CSV table of C-alpha atoms in Angstrom, one decimal:
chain,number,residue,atom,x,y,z
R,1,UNK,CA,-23.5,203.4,27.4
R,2,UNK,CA,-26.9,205.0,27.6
R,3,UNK,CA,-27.9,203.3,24.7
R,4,UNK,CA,-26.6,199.9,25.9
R,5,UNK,CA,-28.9,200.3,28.5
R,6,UNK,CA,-31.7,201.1,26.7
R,7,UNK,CA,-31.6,198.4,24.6
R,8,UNK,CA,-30.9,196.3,27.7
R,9,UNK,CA,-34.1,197.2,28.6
R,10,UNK,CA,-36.1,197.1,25.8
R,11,UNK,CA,-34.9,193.1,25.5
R,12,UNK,CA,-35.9,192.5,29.0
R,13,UNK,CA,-39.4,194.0,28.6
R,14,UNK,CA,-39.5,191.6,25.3
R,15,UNK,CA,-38.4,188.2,27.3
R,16,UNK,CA,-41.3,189.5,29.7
R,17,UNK,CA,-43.9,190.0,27.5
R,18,UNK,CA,-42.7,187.0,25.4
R,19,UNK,CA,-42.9,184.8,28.7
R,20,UNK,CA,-46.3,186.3,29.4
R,21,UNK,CA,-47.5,185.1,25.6
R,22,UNK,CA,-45.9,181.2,26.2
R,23,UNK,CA,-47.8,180.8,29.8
R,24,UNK,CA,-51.1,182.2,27.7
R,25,UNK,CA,-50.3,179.6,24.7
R,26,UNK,CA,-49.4,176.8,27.1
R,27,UNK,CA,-52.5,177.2,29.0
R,28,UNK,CA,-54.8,176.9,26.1
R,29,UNK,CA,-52.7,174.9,23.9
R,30,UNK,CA,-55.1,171.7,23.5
R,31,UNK,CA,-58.2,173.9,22.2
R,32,UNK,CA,-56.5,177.2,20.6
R,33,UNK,CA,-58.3,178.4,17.9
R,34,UNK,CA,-57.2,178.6,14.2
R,35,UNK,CA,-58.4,180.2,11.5
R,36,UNK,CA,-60.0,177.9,8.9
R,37,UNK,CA,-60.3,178.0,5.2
R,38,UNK,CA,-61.0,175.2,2.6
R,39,UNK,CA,-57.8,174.9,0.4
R,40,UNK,CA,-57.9,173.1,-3.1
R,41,UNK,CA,-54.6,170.9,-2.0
R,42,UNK,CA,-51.2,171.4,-1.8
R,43,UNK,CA,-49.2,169.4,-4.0
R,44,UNK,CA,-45.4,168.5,-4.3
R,45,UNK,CA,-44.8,169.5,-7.0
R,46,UNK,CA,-45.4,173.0,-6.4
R,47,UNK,CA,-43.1,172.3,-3.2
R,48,UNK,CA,-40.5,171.3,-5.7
R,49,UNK,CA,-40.3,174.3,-7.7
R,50,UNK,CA,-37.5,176.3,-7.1
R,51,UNK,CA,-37.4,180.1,-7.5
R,52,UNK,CA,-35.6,183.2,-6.7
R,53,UNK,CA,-38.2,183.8,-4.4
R,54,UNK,CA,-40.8,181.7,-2.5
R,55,UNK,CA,-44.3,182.4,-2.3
R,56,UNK,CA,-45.9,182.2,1.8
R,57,UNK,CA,-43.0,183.4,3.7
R,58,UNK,CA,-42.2,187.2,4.2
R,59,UNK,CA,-40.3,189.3,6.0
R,60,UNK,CA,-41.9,191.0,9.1
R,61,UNK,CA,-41.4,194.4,8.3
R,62,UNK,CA,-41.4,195.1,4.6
R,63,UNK,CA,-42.9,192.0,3.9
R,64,UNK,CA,-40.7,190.8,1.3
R,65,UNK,CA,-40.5,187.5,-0.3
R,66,UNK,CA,-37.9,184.9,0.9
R,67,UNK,CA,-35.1,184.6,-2.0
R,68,UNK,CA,-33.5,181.7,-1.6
R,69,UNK,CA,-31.7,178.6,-3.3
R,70,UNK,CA,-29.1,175.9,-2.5
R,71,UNK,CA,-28.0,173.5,-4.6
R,72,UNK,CA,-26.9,171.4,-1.9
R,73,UNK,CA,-28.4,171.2,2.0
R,74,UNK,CA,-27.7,169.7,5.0
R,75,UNK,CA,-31.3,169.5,6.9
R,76,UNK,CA,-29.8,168.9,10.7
R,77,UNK,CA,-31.8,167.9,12.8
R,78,UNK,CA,-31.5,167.9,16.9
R,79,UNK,CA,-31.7,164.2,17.6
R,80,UNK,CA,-29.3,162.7,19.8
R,81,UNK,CA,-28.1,160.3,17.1
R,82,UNK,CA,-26.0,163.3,16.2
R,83,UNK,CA,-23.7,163.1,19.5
R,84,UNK,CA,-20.2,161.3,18.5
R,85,UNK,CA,-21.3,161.6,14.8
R,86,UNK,CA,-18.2,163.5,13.4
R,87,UNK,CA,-20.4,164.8,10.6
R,88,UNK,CA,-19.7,168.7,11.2
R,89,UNK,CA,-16.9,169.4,9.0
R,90,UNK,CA,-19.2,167.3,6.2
R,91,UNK,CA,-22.5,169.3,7.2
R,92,UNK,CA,-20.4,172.6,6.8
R,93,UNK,CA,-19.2,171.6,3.1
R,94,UNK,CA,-22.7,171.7,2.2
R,95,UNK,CA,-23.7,175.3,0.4
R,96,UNK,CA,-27.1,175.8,2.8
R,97,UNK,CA,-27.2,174.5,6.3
R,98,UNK,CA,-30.5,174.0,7.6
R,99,UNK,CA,-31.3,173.8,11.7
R,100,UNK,CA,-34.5,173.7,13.7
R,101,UNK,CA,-35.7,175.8,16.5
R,102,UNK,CA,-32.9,176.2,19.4
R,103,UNK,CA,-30.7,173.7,18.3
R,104,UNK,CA,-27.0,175.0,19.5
R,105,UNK,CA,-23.7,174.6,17.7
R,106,UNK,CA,-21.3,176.1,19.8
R,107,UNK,CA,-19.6,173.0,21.7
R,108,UNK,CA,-21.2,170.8,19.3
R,109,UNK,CA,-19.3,171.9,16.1
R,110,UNK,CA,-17.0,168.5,15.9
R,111,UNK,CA,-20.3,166.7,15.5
R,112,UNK,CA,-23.3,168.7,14.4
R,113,UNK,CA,-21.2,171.8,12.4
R,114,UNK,CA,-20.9,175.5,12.7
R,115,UNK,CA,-22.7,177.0,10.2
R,116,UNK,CA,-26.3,178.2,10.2
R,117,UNK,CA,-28.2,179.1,6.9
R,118,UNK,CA,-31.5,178.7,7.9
R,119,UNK,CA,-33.3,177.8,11.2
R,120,UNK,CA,-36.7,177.4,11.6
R,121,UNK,CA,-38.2,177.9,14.1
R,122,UNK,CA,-41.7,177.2,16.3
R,123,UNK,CA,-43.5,179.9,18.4
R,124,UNK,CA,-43.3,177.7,21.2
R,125,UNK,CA,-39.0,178.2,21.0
R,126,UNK,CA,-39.4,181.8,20.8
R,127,UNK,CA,-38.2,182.5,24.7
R,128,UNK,CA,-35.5,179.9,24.3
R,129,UNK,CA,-33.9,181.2,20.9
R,130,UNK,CA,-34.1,184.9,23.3
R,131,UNK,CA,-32.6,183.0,26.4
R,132,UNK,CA,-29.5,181.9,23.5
R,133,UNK,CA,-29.5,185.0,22.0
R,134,UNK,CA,-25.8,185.9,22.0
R,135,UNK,CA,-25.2,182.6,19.9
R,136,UNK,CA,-28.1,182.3,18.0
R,137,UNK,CA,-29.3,185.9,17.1
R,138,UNK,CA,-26.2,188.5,18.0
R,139,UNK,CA,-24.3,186.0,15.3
R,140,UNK,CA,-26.6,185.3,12.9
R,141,UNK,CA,-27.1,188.2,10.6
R,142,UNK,CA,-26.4,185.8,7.6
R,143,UNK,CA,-28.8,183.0,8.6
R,144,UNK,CA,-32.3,183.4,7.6
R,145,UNK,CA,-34.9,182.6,10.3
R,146,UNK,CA,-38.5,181.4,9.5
R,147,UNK,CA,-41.1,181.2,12.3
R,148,UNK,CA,-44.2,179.3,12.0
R,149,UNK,CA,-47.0,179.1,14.3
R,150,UNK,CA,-51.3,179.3,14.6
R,151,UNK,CA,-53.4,181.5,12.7
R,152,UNK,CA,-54.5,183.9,16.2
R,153,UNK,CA,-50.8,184.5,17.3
R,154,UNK,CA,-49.0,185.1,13.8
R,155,UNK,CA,-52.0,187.5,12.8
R,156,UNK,CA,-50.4,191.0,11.1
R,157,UNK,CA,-53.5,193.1,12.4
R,158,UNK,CA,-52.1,193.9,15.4
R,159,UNK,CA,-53.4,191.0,17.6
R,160,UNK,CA,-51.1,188.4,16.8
R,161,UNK,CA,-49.1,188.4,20.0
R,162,UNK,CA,-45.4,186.6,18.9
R,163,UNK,CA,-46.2,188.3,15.3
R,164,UNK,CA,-46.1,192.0,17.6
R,165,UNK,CA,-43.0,190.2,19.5
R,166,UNK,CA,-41.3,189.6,16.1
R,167,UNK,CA,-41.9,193.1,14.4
R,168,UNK,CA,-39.8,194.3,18.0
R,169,UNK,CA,-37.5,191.5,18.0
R,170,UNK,CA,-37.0,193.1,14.1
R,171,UNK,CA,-36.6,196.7,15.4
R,172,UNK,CA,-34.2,196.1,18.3
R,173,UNK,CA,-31.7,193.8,15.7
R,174,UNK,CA,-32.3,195.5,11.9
R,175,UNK,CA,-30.0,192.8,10.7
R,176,UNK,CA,-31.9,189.8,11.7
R,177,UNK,CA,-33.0,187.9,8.7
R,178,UNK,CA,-36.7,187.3,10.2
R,179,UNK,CA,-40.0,185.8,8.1
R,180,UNK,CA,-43.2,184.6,8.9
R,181,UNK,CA,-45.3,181.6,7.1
R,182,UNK,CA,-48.1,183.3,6.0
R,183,UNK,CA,-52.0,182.0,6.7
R,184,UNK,CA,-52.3,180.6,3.3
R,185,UNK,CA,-49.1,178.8,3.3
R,186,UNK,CA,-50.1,177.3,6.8
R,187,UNK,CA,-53.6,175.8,5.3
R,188,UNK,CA,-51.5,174.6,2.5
R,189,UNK,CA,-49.1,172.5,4.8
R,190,UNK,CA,-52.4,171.0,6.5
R,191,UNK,CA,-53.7,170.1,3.2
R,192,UNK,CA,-49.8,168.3,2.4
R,193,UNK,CA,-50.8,166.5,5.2
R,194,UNK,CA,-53.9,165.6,4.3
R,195,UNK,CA,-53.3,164.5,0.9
R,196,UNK,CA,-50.1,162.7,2.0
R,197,UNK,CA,-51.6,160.5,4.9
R,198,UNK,CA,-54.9,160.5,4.2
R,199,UNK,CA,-55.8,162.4,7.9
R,200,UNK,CA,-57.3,165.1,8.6
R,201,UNK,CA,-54.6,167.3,11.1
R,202,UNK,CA,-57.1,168.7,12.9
R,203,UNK,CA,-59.8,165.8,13.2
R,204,UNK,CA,-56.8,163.7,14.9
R,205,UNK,CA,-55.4,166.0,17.3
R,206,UNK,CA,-52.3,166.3,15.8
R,207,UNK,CA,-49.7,169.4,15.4
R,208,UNK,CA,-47.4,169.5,12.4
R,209,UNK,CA,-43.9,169.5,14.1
R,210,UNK,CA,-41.2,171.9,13.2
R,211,UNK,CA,-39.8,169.2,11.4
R,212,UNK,CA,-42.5,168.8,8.8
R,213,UNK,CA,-42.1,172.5,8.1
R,214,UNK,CA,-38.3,172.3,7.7
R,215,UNK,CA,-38.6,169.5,5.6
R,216,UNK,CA,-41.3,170.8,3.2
R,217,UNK,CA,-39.7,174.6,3.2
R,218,UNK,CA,-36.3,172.2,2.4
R,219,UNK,CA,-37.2,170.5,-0.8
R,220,UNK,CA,-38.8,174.3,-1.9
R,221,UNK,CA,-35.0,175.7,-1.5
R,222,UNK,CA,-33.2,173.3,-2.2
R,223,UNK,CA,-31.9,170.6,-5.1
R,224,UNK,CA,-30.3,168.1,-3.0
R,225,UNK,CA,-31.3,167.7,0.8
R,226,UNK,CA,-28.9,165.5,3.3
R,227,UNK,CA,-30.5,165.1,6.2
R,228,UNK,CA,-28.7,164.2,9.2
R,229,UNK,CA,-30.0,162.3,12.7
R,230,UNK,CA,-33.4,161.7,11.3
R,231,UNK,CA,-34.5,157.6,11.9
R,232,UNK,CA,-36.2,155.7,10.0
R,233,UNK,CA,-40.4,155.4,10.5
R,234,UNK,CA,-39.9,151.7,11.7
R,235,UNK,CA,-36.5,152.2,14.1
R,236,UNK,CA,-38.4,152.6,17.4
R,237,UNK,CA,-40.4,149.2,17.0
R,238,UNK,CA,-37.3,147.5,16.0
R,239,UNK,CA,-37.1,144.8,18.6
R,240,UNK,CA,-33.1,145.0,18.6
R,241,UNK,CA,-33.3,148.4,20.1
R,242,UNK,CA,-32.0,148.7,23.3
R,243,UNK,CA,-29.6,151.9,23.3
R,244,UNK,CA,-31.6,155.0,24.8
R,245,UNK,CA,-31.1,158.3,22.5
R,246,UNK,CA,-31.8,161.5,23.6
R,247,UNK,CA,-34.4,163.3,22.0
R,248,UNK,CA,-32.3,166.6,21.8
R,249,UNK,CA,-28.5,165.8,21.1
R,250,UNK,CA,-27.5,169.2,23.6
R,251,UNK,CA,-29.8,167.5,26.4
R,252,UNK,CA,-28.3,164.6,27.1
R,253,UNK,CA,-30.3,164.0,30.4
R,254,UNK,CA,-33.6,165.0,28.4
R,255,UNK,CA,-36.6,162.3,27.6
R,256,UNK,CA,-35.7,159.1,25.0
R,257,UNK,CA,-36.2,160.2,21.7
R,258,UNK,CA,-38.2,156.8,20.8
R,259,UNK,CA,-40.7,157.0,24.1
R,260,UNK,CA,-41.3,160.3,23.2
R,261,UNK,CA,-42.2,159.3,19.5
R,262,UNK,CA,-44.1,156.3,20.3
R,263,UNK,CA,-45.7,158.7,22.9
R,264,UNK,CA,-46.9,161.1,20.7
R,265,UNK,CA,-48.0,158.3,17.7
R,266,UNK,CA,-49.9,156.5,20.1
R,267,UNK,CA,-51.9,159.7,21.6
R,268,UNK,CA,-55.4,160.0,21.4
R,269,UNK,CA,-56.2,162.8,23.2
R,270,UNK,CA,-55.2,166.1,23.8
R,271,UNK,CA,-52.5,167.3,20.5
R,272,UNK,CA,-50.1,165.2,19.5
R,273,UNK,CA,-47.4,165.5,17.0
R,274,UNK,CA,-47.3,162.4,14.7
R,275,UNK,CA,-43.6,162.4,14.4
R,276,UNK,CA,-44.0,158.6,12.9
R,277,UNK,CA,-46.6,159.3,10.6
R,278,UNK,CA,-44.3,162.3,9.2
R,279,UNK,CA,-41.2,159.9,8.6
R,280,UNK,CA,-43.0,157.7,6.6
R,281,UNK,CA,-44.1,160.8,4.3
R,282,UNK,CA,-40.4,161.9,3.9
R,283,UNK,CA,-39.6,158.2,2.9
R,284,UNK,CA,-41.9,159.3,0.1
R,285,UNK,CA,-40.4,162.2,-0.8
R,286,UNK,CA,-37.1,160.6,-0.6
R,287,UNK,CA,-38.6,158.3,-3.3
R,288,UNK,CA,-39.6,161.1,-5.7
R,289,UNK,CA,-36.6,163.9,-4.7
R,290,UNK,CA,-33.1,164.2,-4.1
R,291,UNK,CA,-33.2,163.1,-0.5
R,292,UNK,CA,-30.9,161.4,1.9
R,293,UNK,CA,-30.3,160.2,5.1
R,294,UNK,CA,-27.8,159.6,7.6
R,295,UNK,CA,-26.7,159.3,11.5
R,296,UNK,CA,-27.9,156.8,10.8
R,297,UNK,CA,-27.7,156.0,7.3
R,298,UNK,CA,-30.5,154.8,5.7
R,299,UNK,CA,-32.4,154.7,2.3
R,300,UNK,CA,-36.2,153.9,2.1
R,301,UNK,CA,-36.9,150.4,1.0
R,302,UNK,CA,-38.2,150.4,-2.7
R,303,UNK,CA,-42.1,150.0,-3.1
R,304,UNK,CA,-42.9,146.6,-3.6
R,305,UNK,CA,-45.2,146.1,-6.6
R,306,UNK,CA,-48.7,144.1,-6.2
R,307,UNK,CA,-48.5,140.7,-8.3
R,308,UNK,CA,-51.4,141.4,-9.8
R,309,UNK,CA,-50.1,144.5,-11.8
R,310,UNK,CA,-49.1,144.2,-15.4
């Protein structure tokens, strides 16, 4: 009992402090600092290469590698195209299940599946995967979780405040599966960016979305990737559309998933994601890699070839 209530509180004074580090973020989110390094490129097909372990991602403790493969994933994402899909019993036949920040399942099984391999998650979801803690971390000591976030809060000298929150979040649950993108690895997903659209991330006010991590850590780990509930980069200026979606499938009431992606696309200032700009890049991919999509189903149209090419 005793030590019940010590853990009790020991999670409580981690919500607080966690809350504490989200207000801070939130209030300096636009001009954060970040460390900065010149990187000689990133390209895909070191992303491709699949290993028993994977370089940039280590546990919090020891530090360890990430060993992982699949041979097949499902990449699920949290759109509201998932709601009525009937796709969970198909998601949980693949070998890895992937899922992003504090995307549920319980309730949501029929349609989005039950079985978590992976999440990834953003430092920003931090108090809300703690608020869903009996789902997501009391039953979870076989998914593997990988948290990304800026260069001054992931630090590992003792000032990186969600990093500190992580190595206790470790201690209180020994089970948790819990990594970290390391500082290198970060640089190297801005540079991805770079060389894949040309932009600088930082010089256009963007932020790389969770989904652009999951995406790239997906094609490291695994062979085939399915990807369900992502659209396609031209859906939201279809003029046909006229259904709202939800932007989260398990907040139905929440903002339309294409306002907010047009939103962010069109922002100038202030930091945006560029959750268009990213879609078009995994069309790419999808060219070059075993990638597929569906809810709604969807293949990227071939690259048309200039007449004046021999």
């Amino acid at each position: 009992m005793k030590t019940r209530t010590r853990h009790g509180i020991i999670l409580i004074g981690v919500v607080s402090v966690l809350t504490s580090l989200l207000f801070l973020y939130n209030s300096s989110f636009t001009d954060a600092p970040e460390d900065q390094m010149q990187s000689d490129g990133h390209q895909m097909d070191i992303l491709q290469q699949q290993t028993s372990h994977l370089e940039g991602y280590s546990s919090i403790i020891d530090h360890k590698p990430l060993r992982m493969h699949c041979k097949s994933c499902a990449l699920v994402t949290s759109s509201g195209h998932m709601t009525g899909s009937g796709r969970g019993a198909e998601i949980d036949r693949k070998e890895c299940v992937i899922r992003m920040n504090d995307a549920p399942t319980q309730g949501y099984q029929r349609d989005v599946g039950q079985r978590t391999s992976l999440r990834v998650v953003a430092h920003s979801s931090m108090q809300r995967v703690l608020r869903y803690r009996l789902e997501l971390l009391n039953s979870s000591q076989n998914t593997f979780f990988i948290f990304w976030g800026p260069g001054n809060y992931m630090r590992q000298n003792g000032k990186g405040l969600v990093y500190n929150n992580l190595r206790l979040l470790k201690q209180m649950m020994p089970k948790l599966q819990v990594y970290v993108i390391s500082r290198l690895k970060m640089q190297h997903f801005d540079e991805l960016f770079k060389k894949e659209t040309g932009k600088d991330r930082k010089r256009s006010n963007s932020w790389l979305s969770t989904g652009w991590f999951t995406m790239a850590i997906a094609v490291e780990i695994c062979d085939r990737i399915d990807v369900y509930g992502m659209i396609p980069p031209e859906f939201c200026k279809s003029p046909k559309l006229e259904l709202s979606v939800p932007y989260h499938y398990y907040e139905p009431a929440g903002p339309d998933e294409c306002k907010m992606y047009l939103s962010h696309e069109q922002g100038r200032h202030g930091s945006h994601h560029r959750f268009i700009t990213e879609k078009r890049v995994f069309a790419n991919w999808a060219r070059m890699f075993n990638i597929h999509f569906y809810q709604p189903d969807w293949r990227p149209a071939p690259v048309t070839k200039n007449s004046t090419d021999s």
